[in-house]
């Protein structure tokens, strides 16, 4: 088993990176690997509550993050500095996450076998 | 060492497509193995045989095909990303194949190092 980390760095909409990252995560979960997700920079917006995409005519994929549990993907980490810089707190997020400082995040990344960044 | 490559940007618009190919060339020249190049996001546009750059420019798609012909490098295009963007079997350049995201995860498992080229 290898440690796969998926690093989400982009806002949920405006580009396709967040959605296509989620698609890889769901596939990786079926490979019986140690999967974790990291949200840094604008990636923390992917987890915010109350997403409404009707106005831009794009599918709202945020509910999928809540379904990750069902795929045994339970390790979600948010970088504290990125969250705070955007005026967000844990209460603003749709799922339970572990909040790590950038130093702690760096240590966690160093432990991984495969880091895929989106 | 065995490398897996993820390329997530299209040709000509982004340096990533050139850098990924140059990395593969350099790695092979040093005696390393490229386990697979996986094309995702707009990276799938690297695979279309309809590409016709001006004559005085490099031909990014043909370069990939040559990498497959000369070094048997597995060139895999993500099916979901490809279909979204109109890339199908009938427009694939030689040496490419369309398959699922599982091929990316498989590459991560089998390669010693996974290297991403993209934004």
PDB file of C-alpha atoms in Angstrom:
ATOM      1  CA  UNK A   1       0.000   0.000   0.000  1.00  0.00           C
ATOM      2  CA  UNK A   2       1.236   3.445  -0.878  1.00  0.00           C
ATOM      3  CA  UNK A   3       0.408   6.811   0.615  1.00  0.00           C
ATOM      4  CA  UNK A   4      -1.367   8.953  -1.960  1.00  0.00           C
ATOM      5  CA  UNK A   5      -1.941  12.609  -1.206  1.00  0.00           C
ATOM      6  CA  UNK A   6      -4.157  14.784  -3.377  1.00  0.00           C
ATOM      7  CA  UNK A   7      -3.410  18.468  -2.994  1.00  0.00           C
ATOM      8  CA  UNK A   8      -6.267  20.779  -3.912  1.00  0.00           C
ATOM      9  CA  UNK A   9      -5.124  24.332  -4.525  1.00  0.00           C
ATOM     10  CA  UNK A  10      -7.757  25.890  -6.757  1.00  0.00           C
ATOM     11  CA  UNK A  11     -11.205  27.425  -6.273  1.00  0.00           C
ATOM     12  CA  UNK A  12     -14.037  24.935  -6.911  1.00  0.00           C
ATOM     13  CA  UNK A  13     -15.329  26.642 -10.035  1.00  0.00           C
ATOM     14  CA  UNK A  14     -13.810  28.795 -12.753  1.00  0.00           C
ATOM     15  CA  UNK A  15     -11.470  25.981 -13.781  1.00  0.00           C
ATOM     16  CA  UNK A  16     -12.021  22.238 -13.971  1.00  0.00           C
ATOM     17  CA  UNK A  17      -9.131  21.270 -11.676  1.00  0.00           C
ATOM     18  CA  UNK A  18     -11.227  20.786  -8.525  1.00  0.00           C
ATOM     19  CA  UNK A  19     -13.786  18.566 -10.254  1.00  0.00           C
ATOM     20  CA  UNK A  20     -11.229  16.455 -12.101  1.00  0.00           C
ATOM     21  CA  UNK A  21      -9.198  16.095  -8.895  1.00  0.00           C
ATOM     22  CA  UNK A  22     -12.273  14.717  -7.177  1.00  0.00           C
ATOM     23  CA  UNK A  23     -12.679  12.191  -9.987  1.00  0.00           C
ATOM     24  CA  UNK A  24      -9.134  10.886  -9.413  1.00  0.00           C
ATOM     25  CA  UNK A  25      -9.709  10.664  -5.666  1.00  0.00           C
ATOM     26  CA  UNK A  26     -12.801   8.503  -6.154  1.00  0.00           C
ATOM     27  CA  UNK A  27     -10.870   6.162  -8.448  1.00  0.00           C
ATOM     28  CA  UNK A  28      -7.855   6.027  -6.115  1.00  0.00           C
ATOM     29  CA  UNK A  29     -10.177   5.027  -3.274  1.00  0.00           C
ATOM     30  CA  UNK A  30     -11.065   1.844  -5.168  1.00  0.00           C
ATOM     31  CA  UNK A  31      -7.374   0.820  -5.330  1.00  0.00           C
ATOM     32  CA  UNK A  32      -7.139   0.158  -1.606  1.00  0.00           C
ATOM     33  CA  UNK A  33      -4.379   2.706  -1.048  1.00  0.00           C
ATOM     34  CA  UNK A  34      -3.819   5.110   1.839  1.00  0.00           C
ATOM     35  CA  UNK A  35      -5.541   8.220   0.459  1.00  0.00           C
ATOM     36  CA  UNK A  36      -5.494  11.699   1.952  1.00  0.00           C
ATOM     37  CA  UNK A  37      -6.712  15.051   0.685  1.00  0.00           C
ATOM     38  CA  UNK A  38      -5.161  18.410   1.382  1.00  0.00           C
ATOM     39  CA  UNK A  39      -6.800  21.774   0.840  1.00  0.00           C
ATOM     40  CA  UNK A  40      -4.499  24.782   0.580  1.00  0.00           C
ATOM     41  CA  UNK A  41      -4.608  28.239  -1.025  1.00  0.00           C
ATOM     42  CA  UNK A  42      -7.940  28.790  -2.832  1.00  0.00           C
ATOM     43  CA  UNK A  43      -8.518  25.034  -2.552  1.00  0.00           C
ATOM     44  CA  UNK A  44     -10.067  25.650   0.881  1.00  0.00           C
ATOM     45  CA  UNK A  45     -13.030  27.244  -0.925  1.00  0.00           C
ATOM     46  CA  UNK A  46     -13.861  23.781  -2.317  1.00  0.00           C
ATOM     47  CA  UNK A  47     -15.123  22.831   1.156  1.00  0.00           C
ATOM     48  CA  UNK A  48     -17.158  25.915   2.035  1.00  0.00           C
ATOM     49  CA  UNK A  49     -20.816  25.597   2.983  1.00  0.00           C
ATOM     50  CA  UNK A  50     -23.634  27.051   0.942  1.00  0.00           C
ATOM     51  CA  UNK A  51     -22.161  26.670  -2.531  1.00  0.00           C
ATOM     52  CA  UNK A  52     -24.717  27.674  -5.153  1.00  0.00           C
ATOM     53  CA  UNK A  53     -23.732  27.380  -8.800  1.00  0.00           C
ATOM     54  CA  UNK A  54     -27.107  28.022 -10.400  1.00  0.00           C
ATOM     55  CA  UNK A  55     -26.088  31.490 -11.487  1.00  0.00           C
ATOM     56  CA  UNK A  56     -23.138  30.221 -13.518  1.00  0.00           C
ATOM     57  CA  UNK A  57     -24.883  27.135 -14.907  1.00  0.00           C
ATOM     58  CA  UNK A  58     -22.278  24.669 -13.625  1.00  0.00           C
ATOM     59  CA  UNK A  59     -22.929  21.495 -11.632  1.00  0.00           C
ATOM     60  CA  UNK A  60     -22.406  21.903  -7.900  1.00  0.00           C
ATOM     61  CA  UNK A  61     -20.012  19.087  -6.989  1.00  0.00           C
ATOM     62  CA  UNK A  62     -19.523  20.077  -3.338  1.00  0.00           C
ATOM     63  CA  UNK A  63     -21.853  17.355  -2.044  1.00  0.00           C
ATOM     64  CA  UNK A  64     -19.342  14.758  -3.200  1.00  0.00           C
ATOM     65  CA  UNK A  65     -16.911  15.811  -0.445  1.00  0.00           C
ATOM     66  CA  UNK A  66     -19.491  14.727   2.099  1.00  0.00           C
ATOM     67  CA  UNK A  67     -19.792  11.356   0.356  1.00  0.00           C
ATOM     68  CA  UNK A  68     -16.043  10.615   0.611  1.00  0.00           C
ATOM     69  CA  UNK A  69     -16.660   8.818   3.905  1.00  0.00           C
ATOM     70  CA  UNK A  70     -18.510   6.142   1.958  1.00  0.00           C
ATOM     71  CA  UNK A  71     -15.365   5.553  -0.098  1.00  0.00           C
ATOM     72  CA  UNK A  72     -13.242   5.200   3.058  1.00  0.00           C
ATOM     73  CA  UNK A  73     -11.546   8.501   2.285  1.00  0.00           C
ATOM     74  CA  UNK A  74     -11.453  10.023   5.740  1.00  0.00           C
ATOM     75  CA  UNK A  75      -8.183  11.929   5.910  1.00  0.00           C
ATOM     76  CA  UNK A  76      -8.899  15.518   4.991  1.00  0.00           C
ATOM     77  CA  UNK A  77      -6.470  18.250   5.938  1.00  0.00           C
ATOM     78  CA  UNK A  78      -6.844  22.002   5.634  1.00  0.00           C
ATOM     79  CA  UNK A  79      -3.951  24.404   5.964  1.00  0.00           C
ATOM     80  CA  UNK A  80      -4.668  26.876   8.758  1.00  0.00           C
ATOM     81  CA  UNK A  81      -2.888  29.815   7.108  1.00  0.00           C
ATOM     82  CA  UNK A  82      -4.858  29.428   3.865  1.00  0.00           C
ATOM     83  CA  UNK A  83      -8.145  29.174   5.757  1.00  0.00           C
ATOM     84  CA  UNK A  84      -7.505  32.166   7.974  1.00  0.00           C
ATOM     85  CA  UNK A  85      -6.204  34.327   5.137  1.00  0.00           C
ATOM     86  CA  UNK A  86      -9.621  33.881   3.515  1.00  0.00           C
ATOM     87  CA  UNK A  87     -11.585  34.704   6.648  1.00  0.00           C
ATOM     88  CA  UNK A  88     -12.793  31.115   7.015  1.00  0.00           C
ATOM     89  CA  UNK A  89     -13.060  28.871  10.073  1.00  0.00           C
ATOM     90  CA  UNK A  90     -13.821  25.181  10.529  1.00  0.00           C
ATOM     91  CA  UNK A  91     -17.515  26.053  11.013  1.00  0.00           C
ATOM     92  CA  UNK A  92     -17.628  27.311   7.428  1.00  0.00           C
ATOM     93  CA  UNK A  93     -16.672  23.895   6.021  1.00  0.00           C
ATOM     94  CA  UNK A  94     -19.090  21.164   4.929  1.00  0.00           C
ATOM     95  CA  UNK A  95     -16.977  18.278   6.244  1.00  0.00           C
ATOM     96  CA  UNK A  96     -14.862  17.512   9.292  1.00  0.00           C
ATOM     97  CA  UNK A  97     -11.229  18.224   8.602  1.00  0.00           C
ATOM     98  CA  UNK A  98      -7.981  18.316  10.486  1.00  0.00           C
ATOM     99  CA  UNK A  99      -6.487  21.799  10.472  1.00  0.00           C
ATOM    100  CA  UNK A 100      -2.706  21.851  10.214  1.00  0.00           C
ATOM    101  CA  UNK A 101      -0.162  24.656  10.152  1.00  0.00           C
ATOM    102  CA  UNK A 102       1.915  24.925   6.986  1.00  0.00           C
ATOM    103  CA  UNK A 103       4.875  23.468   8.898  1.00  0.00           C
ATOM    104  CA  UNK A 104       2.828  20.450   9.964  1.00  0.00           C
ATOM    105  CA  UNK A 105       1.498  20.153   6.423  1.00  0.00           C
ATOM    106  CA  UNK A 106       5.031  20.086   5.043  1.00  0.00           C
ATOM    107  CA  UNK A 107       5.908  17.252   7.410  1.00  0.00           C
ATOM    108  CA  UNK A 108       2.826  15.295   6.338  1.00  0.00           C
ATOM    109  CA  UNK A 109       3.683  15.795   2.663  1.00  0.00           C
ATOM    110  CA  UNK A 110       7.210  14.546   3.269  1.00  0.00           C
ATOM    111  CA  UNK A 111       5.764  11.229   4.499  1.00  0.00           C
ATOM    112  CA  UNK A 112       3.832  10.555   1.289  1.00  0.00           C
ATOM    113  CA  UNK A 113       4.794   8.195  -1.535  1.00  0.00           C
ATOM    114  CA  UNK A 114       2.784   9.988  -4.224  1.00  0.00           C
ATOM    115  CA  UNK A 115       1.683  13.625  -4.131  1.00  0.00           C
ATOM    116  CA  UNK A 116      -0.652  14.721  -6.908  1.00  0.00           C
ATOM    117  CA  UNK A 117      -1.374  18.414  -7.088  1.00  0.00           C
ATOM    118  CA  UNK A 118      -4.454  19.949  -8.680  1.00  0.00           C
TER     119      UNK A 118
ATOM    120  CA  UNK B   1      14.640   4.633 -11.479  1.00  0.00           C
ATOM    121  CA  UNK B   2      11.128   4.168 -12.786  1.00  0.00           C
ATOM    122  CA  UNK B   3       9.160   7.399 -13.328  1.00  0.00           C
ATOM    123  CA  UNK B   4       5.438   7.960 -13.703  1.00  0.00           C
ATOM    124  CA  UNK B   5       4.482  11.222 -15.398  1.00  0.00           C
ATOM    125  CA  UNK B   6       1.274  13.217 -15.102  1.00  0.00           C
ATOM    126  CA  UNK B   7       0.780  15.933 -17.708  1.00  0.00           C
ATOM    127  CA  UNK B   8      -2.188  18.174 -17.059  1.00  0.00           C
ATOM    128  CA  UNK B   9      -1.860  21.027 -19.551  1.00  0.00           C
ATOM    129  CA  UNK B  10      -2.414  21.301 -23.269  1.00  0.00           C
ATOM    130  CA  UNK B  11       0.329  21.722 -25.881  1.00  0.00           C
ATOM    131  CA  UNK B  12       1.484  25.171 -27.085  1.00  0.00           C
ATOM    132  CA  UNK B  13      -0.483  27.089 -24.436  1.00  0.00           C
ATOM    133  CA  UNK B  14       1.653  25.957 -21.529  1.00  0.00           C
ATOM    134  CA  UNK B  15       5.281  25.073 -20.933  1.00  0.00           C
ATOM    135  CA  UNK B  16       4.234  21.924 -19.039  1.00  0.00           C
ATOM    136  CA  UNK B  17       3.779  19.906 -22.247  1.00  0.00           C
ATOM    137  CA  UNK B  18       7.313  20.752 -23.411  1.00  0.00           C
ATOM    138  CA  UNK B  19       8.848  20.264 -19.981  1.00  0.00           C
ATOM    139  CA  UNK B  20       7.249  16.844 -19.548  1.00  0.00           C
ATOM    140  CA  UNK B  21       8.628  15.643 -22.889  1.00  0.00           C
ATOM    141  CA  UNK B  22      12.067  17.082 -22.159  1.00  0.00           C
ATOM    142  CA  UNK B  23      12.045  15.393 -18.761  1.00  0.00           C
ATOM    143  CA  UNK B  24      11.235  12.051 -20.402  1.00  0.00           C
ATOM    144  CA  UNK B  25      14.043  12.505 -22.944  1.00  0.00           C
ATOM    145  CA  UNK B  26      16.555  13.422 -20.247  1.00  0.00           C
ATOM    146  CA  UNK B  27      15.497  10.586 -17.942  1.00  0.00           C
ATOM    147  CA  UNK B  28      15.772   7.974 -20.701  1.00  0.00           C
ATOM    148  CA  UNK B  29      19.158   9.350 -21.761  1.00  0.00           C
ATOM    149  CA  UNK B  30      20.334   8.838 -18.172  1.00  0.00           C
ATOM    150  CA  UNK B  31      19.179   5.218 -18.231  1.00  0.00           C
ATOM    151  CA  UNK B  32      15.932   5.650 -16.299  1.00  0.00           C
ATOM    152  CA  UNK B  33      12.606   4.169 -17.282  1.00  0.00           C
ATOM    153  CA  UNK B  34       9.380   6.072 -17.985  1.00  0.00           C
ATOM    154  CA  UNK B  35       6.658   3.765 -16.746  1.00  0.00           C
ATOM    155  CA  UNK B  36       3.826   5.786 -18.239  1.00  0.00           C
ATOM    156  CA  UNK B  37       2.825   9.297 -19.265  1.00  0.00           C
ATOM    157  CA  UNK B  38      -0.730   9.995 -18.177  1.00  0.00           C
ATOM    158  CA  UNK B  39      -2.565  12.847 -19.925  1.00  0.00           C
ATOM    159  CA  UNK B  40      -5.234  14.562 -17.843  1.00  0.00           C
ATOM    160  CA  UNK B  41      -7.206  17.840 -17.845  1.00  0.00           C
ATOM    161  CA  UNK B  42      -6.265  19.768 -21.023  1.00  0.00           C
ATOM    162  CA  UNK B  43      -3.251  17.464 -21.279  1.00  0.00           C
ATOM    163  CA  UNK B  44      -5.440  15.203 -23.401  1.00  0.00           C
ATOM    164  CA  UNK B  45      -4.997  17.675 -26.276  1.00  0.00           C
ATOM    165  CA  UNK B  46      -1.411  16.416 -26.555  1.00  0.00           C
ATOM    166  CA  UNK B  47      -2.878  13.295 -28.151  1.00  0.00           C
ATOM    167  CA  UNK B  48      -4.809  14.549 -31.144  1.00  0.00           C
ATOM    168  CA  UNK B  49      -3.502  13.776 -34.620  1.00  0.00           C
ATOM    169  CA  UNK B  50      -5.440  16.787 -35.949  1.00  0.00           C
ATOM    170  CA  UNK B  51      -2.702  19.021 -34.558  1.00  0.00           C
ATOM    171  CA  UNK B  52      -0.948  21.013 -37.273  1.00  0.00           C
ATOM    172  CA  UNK B  53       1.556  23.530 -35.933  1.00  0.00           C
ATOM    173  CA  UNK B  54       3.335  25.944 -38.319  1.00  0.00           C
ATOM    174  CA  UNK B  55       6.253  24.275 -40.123  1.00  0.00           C
ATOM    175  CA  UNK B  56       8.917  26.251 -38.277  1.00  0.00           C
ATOM    176  CA  UNK B  57       7.592  25.165 -34.880  1.00  0.00           C
ATOM    177  CA  UNK B  58       8.105  21.928 -32.947  1.00  0.00           C
ATOM    178  CA  UNK B  59       5.434  19.254 -33.385  1.00  0.00           C
ATOM    179  CA  UNK B  60       4.526  18.367 -29.820  1.00  0.00           C
ATOM    180  CA  UNK B  61       2.125  15.535 -30.710  1.00  0.00           C
ATOM    181  CA  UNK B  62       4.558  13.825 -33.083  1.00  0.00           C
ATOM    182  CA  UNK B  63       7.269  14.085 -30.440  1.00  0.00           C
ATOM    183  CA  UNK B  64       5.116  12.034 -28.056  1.00  0.00           C
ATOM    184  CA  UNK B  65       4.386   9.475 -30.782  1.00  0.00           C
ATOM    185  CA  UNK B  66       8.115   9.157 -31.429  1.00  0.00           C
ATOM    186  CA  UNK B  67       8.760   8.629 -27.733  1.00  0.00           C
ATOM    187  CA  UNK B  68       6.376   5.695 -27.850  1.00  0.00           C
ATOM    188  CA  UNK B  69       7.831   4.297 -31.093  1.00  0.00           C
ATOM    189  CA  UNK B  70      11.459   4.595 -29.980  1.00  0.00           C
ATOM    190  CA  UNK B  71      11.260   3.806 -26.281  1.00  0.00           C
ATOM    191  CA  UNK B  72       7.919   2.002 -25.870  1.00  0.00           C
ATOM    192  CA  UNK B  73       6.716   4.644 -23.413  1.00  0.00           C
ATOM    193  CA  UNK B  74       3.082   3.995 -22.508  1.00  0.00           C
ATOM    194  CA  UNK B  75       1.013   7.093 -23.438  1.00  0.00           C
ATOM    195  CA  UNK B  76      -2.378   6.995 -21.713  1.00  0.00           C
ATOM    196  CA  UNK B  77      -5.138   9.538 -22.213  1.00  0.00           C
ATOM    197  CA  UNK B  78      -7.840   9.800 -19.523  1.00  0.00           C
ATOM    198  CA  UNK B  79     -11.150   8.745 -21.030  1.00  0.00           C
ATOM    199  CA  UNK B  80     -13.366  11.082 -18.994  1.00  0.00           C
ATOM    200  CA  UNK B  81     -11.209  14.150 -19.615  1.00  0.00           C
ATOM    201  CA  UNK B  82     -10.826  13.191 -23.283  1.00  0.00           C
ATOM    202  CA  UNK B  83     -14.528  12.707 -23.999  1.00  0.00           C
ATOM    203  CA  UNK B  84     -15.315  16.049 -22.368  1.00  0.00           C
ATOM    204  CA  UNK B  85     -12.972  17.677 -24.843  1.00  0.00           C
ATOM    205  CA  UNK B  86     -13.849  15.755 -27.998  1.00  0.00           C
ATOM    206  CA  UNK B  87     -10.780  13.522 -28.000  1.00  0.00           C
ATOM    207  CA  UNK B  88     -11.754  10.045 -29.188  1.00  0.00           C
ATOM    208  CA  UNK B  89     -10.001   6.972 -30.578  1.00  0.00           C
ATOM    209  CA  UNK B  90     -10.475   8.176 -34.151  1.00  0.00           C
ATOM    210  CA  UNK B  91      -8.407  11.332 -33.580  1.00  0.00           C
ATOM    211  CA  UNK B  92      -5.614   9.747 -31.509  1.00  0.00           C
ATOM    212  CA  UNK B  93      -2.084  10.114 -32.849  1.00  0.00           C
ATOM    213  CA  UNK B  94       0.000   6.906 -33.104  1.00  0.00           C
ATOM    214  CA  UNK B  95       1.229   5.485 -29.819  1.00  0.00           C
ATOM    215  CA  UNK B  96      -1.515   6.919 -27.600  1.00  0.00           C
ATOM    216  CA  UNK B  97      -4.279   4.899 -25.979  1.00  0.00           C
ATOM    217  CA  UNK B  98      -7.399   5.950 -24.110  1.00  0.00           C
ATOM    218  CA  UNK B  99      -8.002   4.412 -20.707  1.00  0.00           C
ATOM    219  CA  UNK B 100      -9.319   5.215 -17.244  1.00  0.00           C
ATOM    220  CA  UNK B 101      -7.993   7.177 -14.289  1.00  0.00           C
ATOM    221  CA  UNK B 102      -7.069   3.855 -12.730  1.00  0.00           C
ATOM    222  CA  UNK B 103      -4.027   3.921 -15.017  1.00  0.00           C
ATOM    223  CA  UNK B 104      -2.809   7.055 -13.214  1.00  0.00           C
ATOM    224  CA  UNK B 105      -3.211   5.459  -9.786  1.00  0.00           C
ATOM    225  CA  UNK B 106      -1.590   2.260 -11.091  1.00  0.00           C
ATOM    226  CA  UNK B 107       1.371   4.321 -12.293  1.00  0.00           C
ATOM    227  CA  UNK B 108       1.657   5.921  -8.858  1.00  0.00           C
ATOM    228  CA  UNK B 109       1.761   2.465  -7.308  1.00  0.00           C
ATOM    229  CA  UNK B 110       4.290   0.954  -9.716  1.00  0.00           C
ATOM    230  CA  UNK B 111       6.646   3.878 -10.307  1.00  0.00           C
ATOM    231  CA  UNK B 112       9.402   4.879  -7.899  1.00  0.00           C
ATOM    232  CA  UNK B 113       8.591   8.553  -8.451  1.00  0.00           C
ATOM    233  CA  UNK B 114       5.518  10.346  -9.765  1.00  0.00           C
ATOM    234  CA  UNK B 115       6.258  13.674 -11.423  1.00  0.00           C
ATOM    235  CA  UNK B 116       3.527  16.166 -12.271  1.00  0.00           C
ATOM    236  CA  UNK B 117       3.749  18.769 -15.024  1.00  0.00           C
ATOM    237  CA  UNK B 118       1.030  21.395 -14.914  1.00  0.00           C
ATOM    238  CA  UNK B 119      -0.253  24.485 -13.188  1.00  0.00           C
TER     239      UNK B 119
END
